[in-house]
Coordinates of C-alpha atoms and ligand atoms in Angstrom, one line a residue:
M1 CA 84.9 89.1 127.4
N2 CA 85.3 86.3 124.9
D3 CA 85.3 83.1 126.8
I4 CA 84.4 79.5 125.8
Q5 CA 83.0 77.1 128.3
I6 CA 83.4 73.3 127.8
L7 CA 82.2 70.2 129.6
G8 CA 84.8 67.5 128.9
E9 CA 85.1 63.8 128.4
I10 CA 82.5 63.6 125.6
P11 CA 83.7 61.7 122.5
L12 CA 83.2 63.5 119.3
Y13 CA 81.2 61.8 116.5
G14 CA 79.9 63.0 113.2
E15 CA 80.8 64.7 109.9
L16 CA 82.0 68.3 109.4
C17 CA 82.9 70.5 106.4
T18 CA 86.3 72.2 106.7
Q19 CA 86.4 76.0 106.4
G20 CA 88.5 77.8 103.9
S21 CA 92.2 78.3 104.7
K22 CA 93.2 81.5 106.5
N23 CA 96.8 81.3 105.4
A24 CA 95.9 80.7 101.8
V25 CA 93.2 83.5 101.5
L26 CA 95.3 86.3 103.2
P27 CA 98.1 86.4 100.6
V28 CA 95.5 86.0 97.7
M29 CA 93.6 89.0 99.1
A30 CA 96.9 91.0 99.2
A31 CA 97.7 89.9 95.7
S32 CA 94.4 91.3 94.4
L33 CA 96.0 94.7 94.6
L34 CA 98.1 93.7 91.6
H35 CA 95.0 93.5 89.4
K36 CA 93.3 96.7 88.1
G37 CA 90.0 95.0 88.0
I38 CA 87.7 92.7 89.9
T39 CA 89.0 89.6 91.8
V40 CA 86.4 87.0 92.8
I41 CA 87.2 84.7 95.7
E42 CA 85.0 81.8 96.8
N43 CA 85.0 79.8 100.1
V44 CA 86.4 82.8 102.1
P45 CA 86.4 81.9 105.8
R46 CA 84.5 84.4 108.0
I47 CA 87.4 85.0 110.5
Q48 CA 88.8 88.1 112.1
D49 CA 92.1 88.2 110.1
V50 CA 90.1 88.3 106.9
R51 CA 88.0 91.1 108.3
C52 CA 91.2 93.0 109.1
M53 CA 92.5 92.4 105.6
V54 CA 89.3 93.7 104.1
K55 CA 89.7 96.9 106.1
I56 CA 93.3 97.3 104.9
L57 CA 92.2 96.9 101.2
E58 CA 89.3 99.3 101.6
K59 CA 91.7 101.8 103.3
L60 CA 93.9 101.6 100.2
G61 CA 90.9 102.4 97.9
A62 CA 89.7 98.9 96.9
V63 CA 85.9 98.2 97.0
V64 CA 85.2 94.9 98.7
S65 CA 81.8 93.1 98.8
W66 CA 81.6 90.0 100.9
Q67 CA 78.4 87.9 101.3
D68 CA 78.6 84.6 103.1
H69 CA 81.8 83.0 101.7
H70 CA 81.8 84.9 98.4
M71 CA 84.1 87.9 98.1
E72 CA 84.6 90.4 95.3
I73 CA 87.5 92.9 95.4
D74 CA 87.5 95.8 92.9
A75 CA 91.1 97.2 93.0
A76 CA 90.7 99.2 89.8
H77 CA 91.3 102.5 91.6
L78 CA 93.6 102.6 94.6
T79 CA 93.8 105.9 96.4
C80 CA 96.3 105.3 99.2
S81 CA 99.6 103.5 99.7
E82 CA 99.9 103.5 103.4
I83 CA 98.7 100.7 105.8
P84 CA 97.7 102.3 109.1
L85 CA 99.6 101.3 112.2
D86 CA 96.4 100.2 113.9
Y87 CA 95.7 97.6 111.3
V88 CA 99.4 96.4 111.4
K89 CA 99.0 95.9 115.2
Q90 CA 95.8 93.9 114.7
M91 CA 97.4 91.6 112.2
R92 CA 101.2 91.1 111.8
S93 CA 100.7 89.3 108.5
S94 CA 99.7 92.7 107.0
I95 CA 103.4 92.9 106.1
M96 CA 102.5 90.8 103.0
V97 CA 100.7 93.8 101.6
L98 CA 104.0 95.6 101.1
G99 CA 105.1 93.7 98.0
P100 CA 102.0 93.9 95.9
L101 CA 101.4 97.5 97.0
V102 CA 104.8 98.8 95.9
A103 CA 104.4 96.8 92.7
R104 CA 101.1 98.4 92.0
M105 CA 101.6 102.0 93.3
G106 CA 105.4 102.4 93.0
Q107 CA 105.4 103.1 96.8
A108 CA 104.1 101.7 100.0
V109 CA 104.3 102.5 103.7
T110 CA 103.7 100.1 106.6
Y111 CA 105.1 99.5 110.1
Y112 CA 107.0 96.9 112.0
P113 CA 104.3 94.4 113.1
G114 CA 106.3 93.6 116.3
G115 CA 106.4 90.3 118.0
C116 CA 103.7 88.2 119.4
S117 CA 103.4 85.5 122.0
I118 CA 105.1 82.9 119.7
G119 CA 108.2 84.9 119.0
K120 CA 109.9 88.1 117.9
R121 CA 108.8 87.6 114.3
P122 CA 111.1 90.2 112.6
V123 CA 110.5 91.1 108.9
D124 CA 114.2 91.4 107.9
Y125 CA 113.9 88.7 105.2
H126 CA 111.0 90.7 103.6
V127 CA 113.0 94.0 103.6
K128 CA 116.1 92.3 102.2
L129 CA 114.3 90.6 99.3
L130 CA 112.6 93.9 98.3
R131 CA 115.9 95.7 98.4
D132 CA 117.6 92.9 96.4
L133 CA 114.8 93.4 93.8
G134 CA 115.9 97.1 93.4
I135 CA 113.2 98.6 95.6
T136 CA 114.3 101.3 97.9
V137 CA 113.3 100.5 101.5
E138 CA 113.8 103.0 104.3
E139 CA 113.2 102.1 107.9
C140 CA 112.8 104.7 110.6
D141 CA 111.2 104.5 114.0
G142 CA 109.4 101.3 113.2
R143 CA 108.0 102.8 109.9
I144 CA 108.9 101.0 106.6
E145 CA 108.7 103.0 103.4
A146 CA 109.2 101.2 100.0
K147 CA 109.7 103.0 96.7
A148 CA 110.4 102.0 93.1
E149 CA 109.0 103.5 90.0
K150 CA 110.4 100.7 87.9
Y151 CA 112.5 97.7 88.8
R152 CA 113.9 94.7 86.8
G153 CA 113.6 91.0 87.6
T154 CA 116.7 89.4 89.0
G155 CA 117.9 86.4 91.1
L156 CA 116.7 86.5 94.8
Y157 CA 118.0 84.3 97.6
L158 CA 116.3 83.5 100.9
D159 CA 118.5 82.5 103.8
F160 CA 115.6 80.7 105.4
P161 CA 112.4 79.5 103.7
S162 CA 110.1 82.1 105.3
V163 CA 106.5 81.6 104.1
G164 CA 105.6 85.3 104.3
A165 CA 108.9 86.6 102.8
T166 CA 108.5 84.1 99.9
E167 CA 104.9 85.4 99.3
N168 CA 106.0 89.0 99.5
A169 CA 108.9 88.4 97.0
I170 CA 106.7 86.6 94.5
M171 CA 104.1 89.4 94.6
A172 CA 106.7 92.2 94.3
A173 CA 108.3 90.2 91.4
V174 CA 105.0 90.4 89.5
G175 CA 105.7 94.1 89.2
A176 CA 109.2 93.7 87.9
E177 CA 110.2 94.0 84.2
G178 CA 111.4 90.6 83.0
E179 CA 111.9 87.4 85.0
T180 CA 112.7 87.0 88.7
V181 CA 114.1 83.7 90.0
I182 CA 113.7 83.2 93.7
H183 CA 115.9 80.6 95.4
G184 CA 115.5 79.0 98.8
C185 CA 111.7 79.5 98.7
A186 CA 109.2 78.1 101.2
K187 CA 107.3 75.1 99.8
E188 CA 104.2 75.5 101.9
P189 CA 100.8 74.8 100.2
E190 CA 99.9 78.4 100.7
I191 CA 102.7 79.3 98.2
V192 CA 101.2 76.9 95.7
E193 CA 97.8 78.4 96.2
L194 CA 99.1 82.0 95.8
C195 CA 100.8 81.1 92.5
L196 CA 97.7 79.3 91.2
F197 CA 95.9 82.6 91.8
L198 CA 98.6 84.8 90.2
D199 CA 98.6 82.6 87.1
E200 CA 94.8 82.9 86.9
M201 CA 95.3 86.7 87.1
G202 CA 97.7 86.6 84.1
A203 CA 101.1 86.6 85.8
Q204 CA 103.4 83.7 85.0
T205 CA 104.9 81.6 87.7
K206 CA 106.8 78.3 87.7
G207 CA 108.1 76.0 90.4
A208 CA 105.7 76.8 93.3
G209 CA 106.0 74.1 95.9
T210 CA 109.8 73.7 95.2
D211 CA 112.6 75.8 96.5
T212 CA 113.1 77.7 93.2
I213 CA 110.3 79.8 91.8
H214 CA 110.3 81.8 88.5
V215 CA 108.0 84.8 88.2
R216 CA 107.2 87.0 85.2
G217 CA 104.8 90.0 85.1
M218 CA 101.3 90.2 83.8
E219 CA 100.6 89.1 80.3
G220 CA 97.2 90.4 79.4
K221 CA 94.5 91.0 82.0
R222 CA 91.6 88.9 83.1
D223 CA 89.5 89.0 86.3
P224 CA 90.8 86.1 88.4
H225 CA 88.4 83.7 90.1
Y226 CA 89.9 81.7 93.0
H227 CA 88.4 79.0 95.3
V228 CA 90.1 78.9 98.7
C229 CA 91.3 75.4 99.6
G230 CA 90.3 73.9 103.0
D231 CA 92.3 74.9 106.0
R232 CA 94.9 72.2 106.8
I233 CA 95.4 73.5 110.3
V234 CA 91.7 73.8 111.2
A235 CA 91.2 70.3 109.8
G236 CA 94.2 69.0 111.9
T237 CA 92.8 70.6 115.0
Y238 CA 89.4 68.9 114.7
L239 CA 91.0 65.5 114.0
A240 CA 93.2 66.0 117.1
A241 CA 90.0 66.9 119.1
A242 CA 88.4 63.6 118.0
A243 CA 91.6 61.7 118.8
A244 CA 91.8 63.4 122.3
T245 CA 88.2 62.5 123.1
G246 CA 88.2 58.9 121.9
G247 CA 85.7 59.8 119.1
E248 CA 85.3 59.1 115.4
I249 CA 84.7 61.9 112.8
C250 CA 84.8 62.5 109.1
L251 CA 85.9 65.8 107.6
T252 CA 84.9 66.9 104.1
D253 CA 86.6 69.6 102.0
A254 CA 89.8 68.8 103.8
P255 CA 93.1 69.5 101.8
V256 CA 94.2 65.9 102.4
S257 CA 97.3 66.2 100.1
Y258 CA 98.5 69.1 102.2
M259 CA 98.1 67.2 105.5
K260 CA 100.4 64.2 105.1
S261 CA 102.7 65.0 108.0
T262 CA 99.8 65.7 110.4
L263 CA 98.0 62.5 109.4
R264 CA 101.2 60.5 109.9
A265 CA 101.6 62.0 113.4
L266 CA 97.9 61.1 114.2
A267 CA 98.5 57.5 112.9
S268 CA 101.6 57.2 115.1
C269 CA 99.4 58.0 118.1
G270 CA 97.3 54.9 117.2
C271 CA 94.5 56.6 115.3
Q272 CA 92.9 54.8 112.4
L273 CA 92.7 57.0 109.3
R274 CA 91.2 56.7 105.9
T275 CA 91.4 59.3 103.2
E276 CA 89.8 60.1 99.8
E277 CA 90.6 63.2 97.7
K278 CA 89.0 65.8 99.9
K279 CA 87.8 63.6 102.8
V280 CA 89.5 62.3 105.9
W281 CA 88.0 59.9 108.4
L282 CA 89.6 59.3 111.8
K283 CA 88.8 56.8 114.6
A284 CA 90.6 57.3 117.9
P285 CA 92.2 54.3 119.7
D286 CA 91.1 53.3 123.1
R287 CA 94.4 54.6 124.4
L288 CA 96.6 57.1 122.6
K289 CA 100.2 56.2 122.1
P290 CA 102.9 58.7 123.1
L291 CA 105.3 60.1 120.5
P292 CA 109.0 59.6 121.6
F293 CA 110.1 62.5 119.3
L294 CA 108.0 64.9 117.2
E295 CA 109.6 68.0 115.7
T296 CA 108.2 70.9 113.7
E297 CA 109.8 71.6 110.4
V298 CA 109.1 73.7 107.3
Y299 CA 106.8 72.0 104.8
P300 CA 106.5 69.1 104.1
G301 CA 107.5 68.5 107.7
F302 CA 105.2 68.5 110.7
P303 CA 103.7 72.0 110.8
T304 CA 104.5 74.4 113.6
D305 CA 100.9 75.5 113.6
M306 CA 99.9 72.0 114.8
Q307 CA 102.5 72.0 117.7
S308 CA 100.3 73.5 120.4
V309 CA 97.4 71.2 119.5
F310 CA 99.6 68.1 119.7
L311 CA 101.1 69.4 123.1
A312 CA 97.5 69.1 124.3
L313 CA 96.7 65.8 122.5
L314 CA 99.8 64.1 123.9
C315 CA 98.7 64.9 127.4
M316 CA 96.0 62.3 126.8
A317 CA 98.5 59.6 125.8
K318 CA 99.9 57.1 128.4
G319 CA 103.7 57.7 128.6
D320 CA 106.3 60.3 127.7
S321 CA 106.4 62.3 124.5
V322 CA 108.9 64.9 123.3
I323 CA 108.1 67.8 121.0
R324 CA 110.8 70.0 119.4
E325 CA 109.8 73.4 118.0
N326 CA 112.2 74.4 115.3
I327 CA 110.4 77.3 113.7
F328 CA 109.4 79.8 116.4
E329 CA 111.5 80.5 119.5
G330 CA 108.6 81.1 121.9
R331 CA 105.8 78.7 120.9
F332 CA 105.5 76.6 124.2
E333 CA 103.4 79.3 126.0
T334 CA 100.5 76.9 126.1
A335 CA 102.4 74.5 128.3
G336 CA 101.8 76.8 131.3
E337 CA 98.1 76.8 130.8
L338 CA 98.0 73.0 130.3
R339 CA 99.8 72.6 133.6
R340 CA 96.8 74.3 135.3
M341 CA 94.8 71.4 133.9
G342 CA 97.1 68.9 135.5
A343 CA 99.5 68.3 132.7
D344 CA 103.1 67.4 133.5
I345 CA 105.2 69.2 130.9
E346 CA 108.8 70.2 131.1
V347 CA 110.0 72.9 128.7
E348 CA 113.7 73.3 128.1
G349 CA 114.6 75.7 125.3
R350 CA 113.1 74.5 122.1
Q351 CA 112.0 71.1 123.5
A352 CA 109.0 70.1 125.6
R353 CA 108.7 66.7 127.4
I354 CA 105.2 65.6 128.3
H355 CA 105.0 63.1 131.1
A356 CA 101.4 62.0 130.3
G357 CA 99.2 59.9 132.5
G358 CA 96.3 60.1 130.0
R359 CA 94.1 62.5 132.0
L360 CA 93.5 66.2 132.4
R361 CA 91.2 68.1 134.7
G362 CA 89.1 71.1 133.7
A363 CA 90.3 74.5 134.8
N364 CA 90.1 78.2 133.9
V365 CA 92.8 78.9 131.3
T366 CA 93.8 81.7 129.1
A367 CA 94.5 81.7 125.3
R368 CA 97.6 83.7 124.5
D369 CA 97.7 83.1 120.7
L370 CA 95.6 81.6 118.0
R371 CA 96.8 78.0 117.9
G372 CA 97.5 77.9 121.7
G373 CA 93.9 78.9 122.3
A374 CA 92.7 76.1 119.9
A375 CA 94.9 73.7 121.8
L376 CA 93.3 74.7 125.2
I377 CA 89.9 74.0 123.6
V378 CA 91.1 70.5 122.6
A379 CA 92.4 70.0 126.1
G380 CA 89.0 71.1 127.6
L381 CA 87.1 68.7 125.4
A382 CA 89.2 65.8 126.8
A383 CA 89.5 67.0 130.4
E384 CA 87.4 65.8 133.3
G385 CA 84.8 68.4 134.3
E386 CA 84.4 72.0 133.1
T387 CA 87.0 74.2 131.4
V388 CA 86.7 77.9 130.6
V389 CA 89.1 79.2 128.0
C390 CA 89.4 83.0 128.3
H391 CA 90.4 85.5 125.6
C392 CA 89.2 83.4 122.7
E393 CA 89.3 86.4 120.5
H394 CA 92.7 84.9 119.6
V395 CA 91.0 81.8 118.3
D396 CA 88.4 83.8 116.3
R397 CA 91.3 85.1 114.2
G398 CA 91.5 81.8 112.5
Y399 CA 88.6 79.5 113.3
E400 CA 85.3 80.5 111.7
R401 CA 82.8 78.7 113.9
I402 CA 84.7 76.5 116.4
T403 CA 82.0 76.3 119.0
E404 CA 79.3 75.5 116.4
D405 CA 81.5 73.0 114.6
L406 CA 82.4 71.2 117.8
S407 CA 78.8 71.3 119.0
L408 CA 77.8 69.6 115.7
L409 CA 80.2 66.8 116.7
G410 CA 78.5 66.4 120.1
A411 CA 80.7 68.6 122.3
R412 CA 79.1 70.4 125.2
I413 CA 80.7 73.8 124.4
R414 CA 79.4 77.4 124.4
R415 CA 80.4 81.0 124.5
R416 CA 80.1 82.4 128.0
K417 CA 78.2 85.5 127.5
N418 CA 79.0 87.5 130.6
Q419 CA 80.0 87.3 134.3
E420 CA 76.4 86.6 135.4
E421 CA 76.4 83.3 133.6
E422 CA 79.4 81.8 135.4
H423 CA 77.8 78.4 135.8
P424 CA 75.0 77.9 133.4
V425 CA 73.9 74.3 132.6
L426 CA 75.9 73.3 129.5
Ligands
EPZ501 C1 103.3 82.0 108.3 O1 103.8 83.0 109.1 C2 101.9 81.7 108.8 N1 101.1 82.8 108.8 C3 102.1 81.2 110.3 O2 100.8 80.8 110.8 C4 103.0 79.9 110.3 O3 103.2 79.5 111.6 C5 104.3 80.3 109.6 O4 104.1 80.8 108.3 C6 105.3 79.1 109.5 O5 104.6 78.1 108.7 C7 100.4 83.2 107.7 O6 100.6 82.5 106.7 C8 99.5 84.3 107.7 P1 107.8 82.6 108.5 P2 105.2 83.8 108.7 O7 108.1 83.9 107.9 O8 105.2 84.0 107.2 C9 111.4 84.0 111.2 C10 99.0 80.8 112.2 O9 98.8 80.4 113.4 N2 111.5 85.2 110.3 O10 107.8 81.3 107.7 O11 105.3 85.0 109.6 C11 110.2 84.0 112.1 O12 110.4 84.8 113.2 C12 100.3 81.5 111.9 O13 98.2 80.7 111.3 C13 112.5 86.1 110.4 O14 113.4 85.9 111.2 O15 106.3 82.7 109.1 C14 110.0 82.5 112.4 O16 110.9 82.2 113.4 C15 101.2 81.6 113.1 N3 112.6 87.2 109.6 C16 110.5 81.8 111.1 O17 111.3 82.8 110.4 C17 111.6 87.4 108.7 O18 111.7 88.4 107.9 C18 109.4 81.4 110.2 O19 108.6 82.5 109.9 C19 110.5 86.5 108.6 C20 110.4 85.4 109.4

């Protein structure tokens, strides 16, 4: 049982430090396999997906030490090149280990991660790019085997700017002889962070953050040190929670330059915002404005990972909003749970229309995925009465201390320990 209990309608006030970014640290941890030495990573968030990635690295023979938010990965002696199916099932983004592992070991085995509640999430772009790089990739019964003693850099082309496939291609290209030029790349901040890390390691990249990235192999070898940037989605989630509850908060360590589209959307809802380099301050309006049309796009557009949270936030506006989800085909699952809280949301294909009256009522709801679970917590903070969000293990994959953080901002929120404590005083 991993439920979170919330007493709603309490405005959030205060200041909070933003945790390290899940989607930046995971590819960097995978890339540590490219280095026959020690990688030091600071500001590592203590979240479930990182724990899973540690287990994968240790399974491959790396020695990982992790105290508080400081991690050291010694990948000098790898002993295995297969990622166990159990770990793949726990974390679909384990696919990003394939590229660095085959670059380092000359071979790698993993499995199809399979879909999740937000969509089918195939890995065909990943497989295509590795094959185009001259790596043999065999697929059989859900098993993926990559092999290549040596391979030369070349031109690679992405049909869609997939974040994970771009990351995999960059890491595989570090193992190629000569230069690789990748066209049609994702421009997400996590790609920029990965390339900063790879350059620190001794690889040579150019163009991260644009749609064309040049990669050359390692020149010399030095133990890389990397500081994980703040998590732009966690920061956006907490700002939305303050907006939904009529509060006023300040976030430190926030990657403000990576959050422009989210901050623009919050301002369009009537929030007052002020930013400094790593700080963002938000004051909610008395009444949130609806958004006539908001659509998710690849970076620098509005992030798909903020869509569920805004679905919840816009239920607190007065008037109709429309959200279009362009990235994942099944990412409106949370609408059904919000309806249990009194939301009036119509979903048609990739579009959701929210007929909002500015109120939600507490209910027992179920998290089905990471960001959907976070959205239900935001809804519970704003709703009248008590909300219990069940299966918050999904949320713990990406949020380090969501109940503690929100409690620091004045929320009445706690983990419900077991059945006996159905109605403790919050
Ligand atoms: C990354 O997933 C993030 N995960 C996701 O965050 C994020 O939502 C997504 O990028 C988009 O920004 C991590 O960084 C660990 P994609 P990824 O490849 O790489 C399709 C979260 O909540 N596709 O850019 O898997 C895919 O199905 C997570 O933190 C293929 O068809 O995303 C989707 O529709 C959720 N074939 C679209 O492309 C492929 O081979 C975008 O996926 C790969 C992807």
